[in-house]
mmCIF file of C-alpha atoms in Angstrom:
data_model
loop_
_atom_site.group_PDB
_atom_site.id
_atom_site.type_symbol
_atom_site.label_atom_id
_atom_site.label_comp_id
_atom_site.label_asym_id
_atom_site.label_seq_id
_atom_site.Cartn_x
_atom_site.Cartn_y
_atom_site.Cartn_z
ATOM 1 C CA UNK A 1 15.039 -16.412 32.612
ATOM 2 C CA UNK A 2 15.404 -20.219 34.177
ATOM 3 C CA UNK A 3 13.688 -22.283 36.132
ATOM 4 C CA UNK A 4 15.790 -23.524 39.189
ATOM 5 C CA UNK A 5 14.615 -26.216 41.963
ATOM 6 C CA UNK A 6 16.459 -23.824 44.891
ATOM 7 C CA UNK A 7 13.089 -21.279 43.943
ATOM 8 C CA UNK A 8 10.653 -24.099 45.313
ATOM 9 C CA UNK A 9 8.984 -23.766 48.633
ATOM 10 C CA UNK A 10 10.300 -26.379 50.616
ATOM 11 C CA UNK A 11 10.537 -26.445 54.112
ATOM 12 C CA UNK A 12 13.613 -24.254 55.370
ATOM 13 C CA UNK A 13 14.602 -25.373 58.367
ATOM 14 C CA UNK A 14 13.804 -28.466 60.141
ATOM 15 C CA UNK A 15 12.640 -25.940 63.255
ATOM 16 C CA UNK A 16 12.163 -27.979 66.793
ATOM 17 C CA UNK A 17 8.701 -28.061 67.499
ATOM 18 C CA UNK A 18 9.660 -27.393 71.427
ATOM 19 C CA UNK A 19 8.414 -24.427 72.892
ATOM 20 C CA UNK A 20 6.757 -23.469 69.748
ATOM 21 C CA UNK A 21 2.607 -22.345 69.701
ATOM 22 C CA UNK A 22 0.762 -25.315 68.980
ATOM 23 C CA UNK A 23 -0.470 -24.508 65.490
ATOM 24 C CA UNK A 24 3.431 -24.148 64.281
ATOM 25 C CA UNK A 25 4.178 -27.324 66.095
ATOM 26 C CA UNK A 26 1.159 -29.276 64.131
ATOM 27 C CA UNK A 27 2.263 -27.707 61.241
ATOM 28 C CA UNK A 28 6.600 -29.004 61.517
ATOM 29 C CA UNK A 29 4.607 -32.047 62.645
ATOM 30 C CA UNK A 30 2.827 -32.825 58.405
ATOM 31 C CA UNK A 31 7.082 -33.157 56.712
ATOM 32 C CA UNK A 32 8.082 -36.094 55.756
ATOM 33 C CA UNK A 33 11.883 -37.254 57.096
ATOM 34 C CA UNK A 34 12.926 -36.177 53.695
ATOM 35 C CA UNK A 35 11.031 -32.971 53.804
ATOM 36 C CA UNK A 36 13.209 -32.376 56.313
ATOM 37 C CA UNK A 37 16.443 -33.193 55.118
ATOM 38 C CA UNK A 38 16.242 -32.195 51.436
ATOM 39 C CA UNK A 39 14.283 -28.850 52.431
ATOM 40 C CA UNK A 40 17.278 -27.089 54.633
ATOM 41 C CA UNK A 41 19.855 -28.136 51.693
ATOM 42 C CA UNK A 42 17.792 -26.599 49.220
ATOM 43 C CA UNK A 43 17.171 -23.602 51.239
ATOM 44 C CA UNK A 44 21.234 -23.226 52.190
ATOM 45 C CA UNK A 45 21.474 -23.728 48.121
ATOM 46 C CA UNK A 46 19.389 -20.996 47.881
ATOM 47 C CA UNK A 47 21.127 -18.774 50.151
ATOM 48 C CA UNK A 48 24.208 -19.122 48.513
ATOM 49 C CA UNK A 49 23.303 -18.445 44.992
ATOM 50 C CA UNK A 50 20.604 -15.352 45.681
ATOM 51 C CA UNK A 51 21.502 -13.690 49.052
ATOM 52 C CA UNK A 52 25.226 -12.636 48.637
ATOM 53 C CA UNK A 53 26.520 -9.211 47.381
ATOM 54 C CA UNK A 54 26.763 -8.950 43.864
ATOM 55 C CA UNK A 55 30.699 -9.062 43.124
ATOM 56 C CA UNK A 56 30.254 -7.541 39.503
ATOM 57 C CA UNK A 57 28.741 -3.810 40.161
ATOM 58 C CA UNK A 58 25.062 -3.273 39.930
ATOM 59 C CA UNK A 59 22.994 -6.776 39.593
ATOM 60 C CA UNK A 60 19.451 -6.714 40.178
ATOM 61 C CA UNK A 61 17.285 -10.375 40.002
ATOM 62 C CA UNK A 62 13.618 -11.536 40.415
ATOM 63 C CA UNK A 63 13.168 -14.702 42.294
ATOM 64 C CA UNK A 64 9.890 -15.926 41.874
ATOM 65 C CA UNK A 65 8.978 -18.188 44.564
ATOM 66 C CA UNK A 66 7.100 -19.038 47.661
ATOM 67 C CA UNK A 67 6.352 -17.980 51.178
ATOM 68 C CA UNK A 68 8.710 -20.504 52.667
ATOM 69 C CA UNK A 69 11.426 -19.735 51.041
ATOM 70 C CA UNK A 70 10.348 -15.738 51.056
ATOM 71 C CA UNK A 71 10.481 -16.221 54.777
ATOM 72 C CA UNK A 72 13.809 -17.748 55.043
ATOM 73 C CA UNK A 73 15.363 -15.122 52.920
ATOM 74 C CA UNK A 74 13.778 -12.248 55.121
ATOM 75 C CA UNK A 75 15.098 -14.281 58.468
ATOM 76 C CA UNK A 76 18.503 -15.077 57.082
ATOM 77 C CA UNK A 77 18.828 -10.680 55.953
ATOM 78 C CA UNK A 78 17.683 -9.878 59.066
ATOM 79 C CA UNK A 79 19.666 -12.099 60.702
ATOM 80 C CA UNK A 80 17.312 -13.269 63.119
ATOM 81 C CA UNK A 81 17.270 -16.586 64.848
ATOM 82 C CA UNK A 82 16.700 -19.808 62.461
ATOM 83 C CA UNK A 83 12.872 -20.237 63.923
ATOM 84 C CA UNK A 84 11.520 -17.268 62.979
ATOM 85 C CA UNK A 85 11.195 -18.022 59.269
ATOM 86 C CA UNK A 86 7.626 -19.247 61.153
ATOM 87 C CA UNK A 87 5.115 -16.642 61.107
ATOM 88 C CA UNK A 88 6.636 -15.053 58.387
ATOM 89 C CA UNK A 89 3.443 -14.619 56.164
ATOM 90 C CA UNK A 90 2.934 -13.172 52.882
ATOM 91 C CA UNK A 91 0.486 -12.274 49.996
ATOM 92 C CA UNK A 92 -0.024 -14.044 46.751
ATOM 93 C CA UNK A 93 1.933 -11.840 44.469
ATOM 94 C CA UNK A 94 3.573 -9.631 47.643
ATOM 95 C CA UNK A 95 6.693 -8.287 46.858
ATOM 96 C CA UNK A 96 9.295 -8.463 48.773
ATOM 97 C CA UNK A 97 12.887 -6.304 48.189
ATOM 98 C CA UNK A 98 16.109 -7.085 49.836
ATOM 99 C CA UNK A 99 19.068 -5.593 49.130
ATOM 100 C CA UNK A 100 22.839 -7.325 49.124
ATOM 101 C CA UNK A 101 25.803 -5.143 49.157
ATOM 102 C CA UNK A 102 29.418 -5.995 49.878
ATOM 103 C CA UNK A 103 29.409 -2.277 51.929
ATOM 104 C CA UNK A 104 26.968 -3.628 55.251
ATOM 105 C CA UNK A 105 24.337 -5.925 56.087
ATOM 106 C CA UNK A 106 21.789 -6.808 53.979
ATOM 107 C CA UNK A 107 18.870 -3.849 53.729
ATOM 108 C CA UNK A 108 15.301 -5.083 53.491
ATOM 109 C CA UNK A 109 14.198 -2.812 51.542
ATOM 110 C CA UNK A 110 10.173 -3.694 51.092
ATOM 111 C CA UNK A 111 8.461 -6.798 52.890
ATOM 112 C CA UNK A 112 4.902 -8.309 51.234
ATOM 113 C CA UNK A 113 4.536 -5.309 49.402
ATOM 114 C CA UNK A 114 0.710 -5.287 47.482
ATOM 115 C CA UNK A 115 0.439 -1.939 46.374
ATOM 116 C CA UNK A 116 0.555 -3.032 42.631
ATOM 117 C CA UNK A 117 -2.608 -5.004 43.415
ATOM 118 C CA UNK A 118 -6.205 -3.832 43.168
ATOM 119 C CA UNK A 119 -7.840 -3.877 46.407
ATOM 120 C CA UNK A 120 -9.807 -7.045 46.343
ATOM 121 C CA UNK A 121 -6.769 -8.794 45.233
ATOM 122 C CA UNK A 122 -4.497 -7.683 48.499
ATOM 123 C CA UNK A 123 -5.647 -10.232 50.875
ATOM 124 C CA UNK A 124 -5.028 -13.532 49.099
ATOM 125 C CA UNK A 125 -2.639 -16.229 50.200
ATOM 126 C CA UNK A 126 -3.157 -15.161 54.034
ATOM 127 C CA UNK A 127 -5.996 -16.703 56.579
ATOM 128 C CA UNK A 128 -8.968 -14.729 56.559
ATOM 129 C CA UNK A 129 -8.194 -13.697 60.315
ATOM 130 C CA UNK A 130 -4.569 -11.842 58.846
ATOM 131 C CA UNK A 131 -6.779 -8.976 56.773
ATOM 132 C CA UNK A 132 -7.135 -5.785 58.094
#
């Protein structure tokens, strides 16, 4: 086990604000200038080293991190556009599973997953407005 910077949550993607819901906008708005720069390096970093297809057989890792960086893993398998890494909400202690195989596309294979949780444990980390 090691500690590595590319596991922070920093912010992914310096997303344009235009066109976005006025919450997310506010939200861009709070990053510093070198938020913005040294987040997306950090989160290409991170890219690189944990979302490629193993080329030695069968390698499984745990990345323990954050939601932004959760979100921009999730986005980047599912190949959606670079924005929608916002809205991309998850659990304390949610588990998300994505698989990387030199065969296809990445598979996600669980997404916030809180099963291993007791009950009164599987809404934190979201707004109160998210539980169901």
């Amino acid at each position: 086990m090691y500690a590595t910077e590319l596991a922070g949550d920093h912010l992914p993607h310096d997303t344009d604000p235009a066109g976005l819901p006025v919450a997310y906008a506010s939200f861009l708005a709070g990053f510093s200038a070198r938020e913005r720069a040294d987040g997306p390096r950090l989160a290409a970093e991170a890219v690189a080293r944990f979302a490629t297809a193993p080329c030695d057989g069968d390698v499984r890792e745990l990345v323990i991190t954050h939601n932004f960086l959760i979100a921009w893993l999730v986005r980047h398998a599912l190949d959606a556009p670079e924005r929608r890494w916002l809205g991309l909400n998850h659990h304390n202690a949610g588990l998300t599973v994505i698989r990387y195989s030199s065969t296809g596309p990445p598979s996600l294979i669980a997404f916030n997953d809180v099963a291993h949780l007791p009950p009164e444990l599987r809404g934190t980390g979201l707004p109160g407005d998210y539980r169901v």
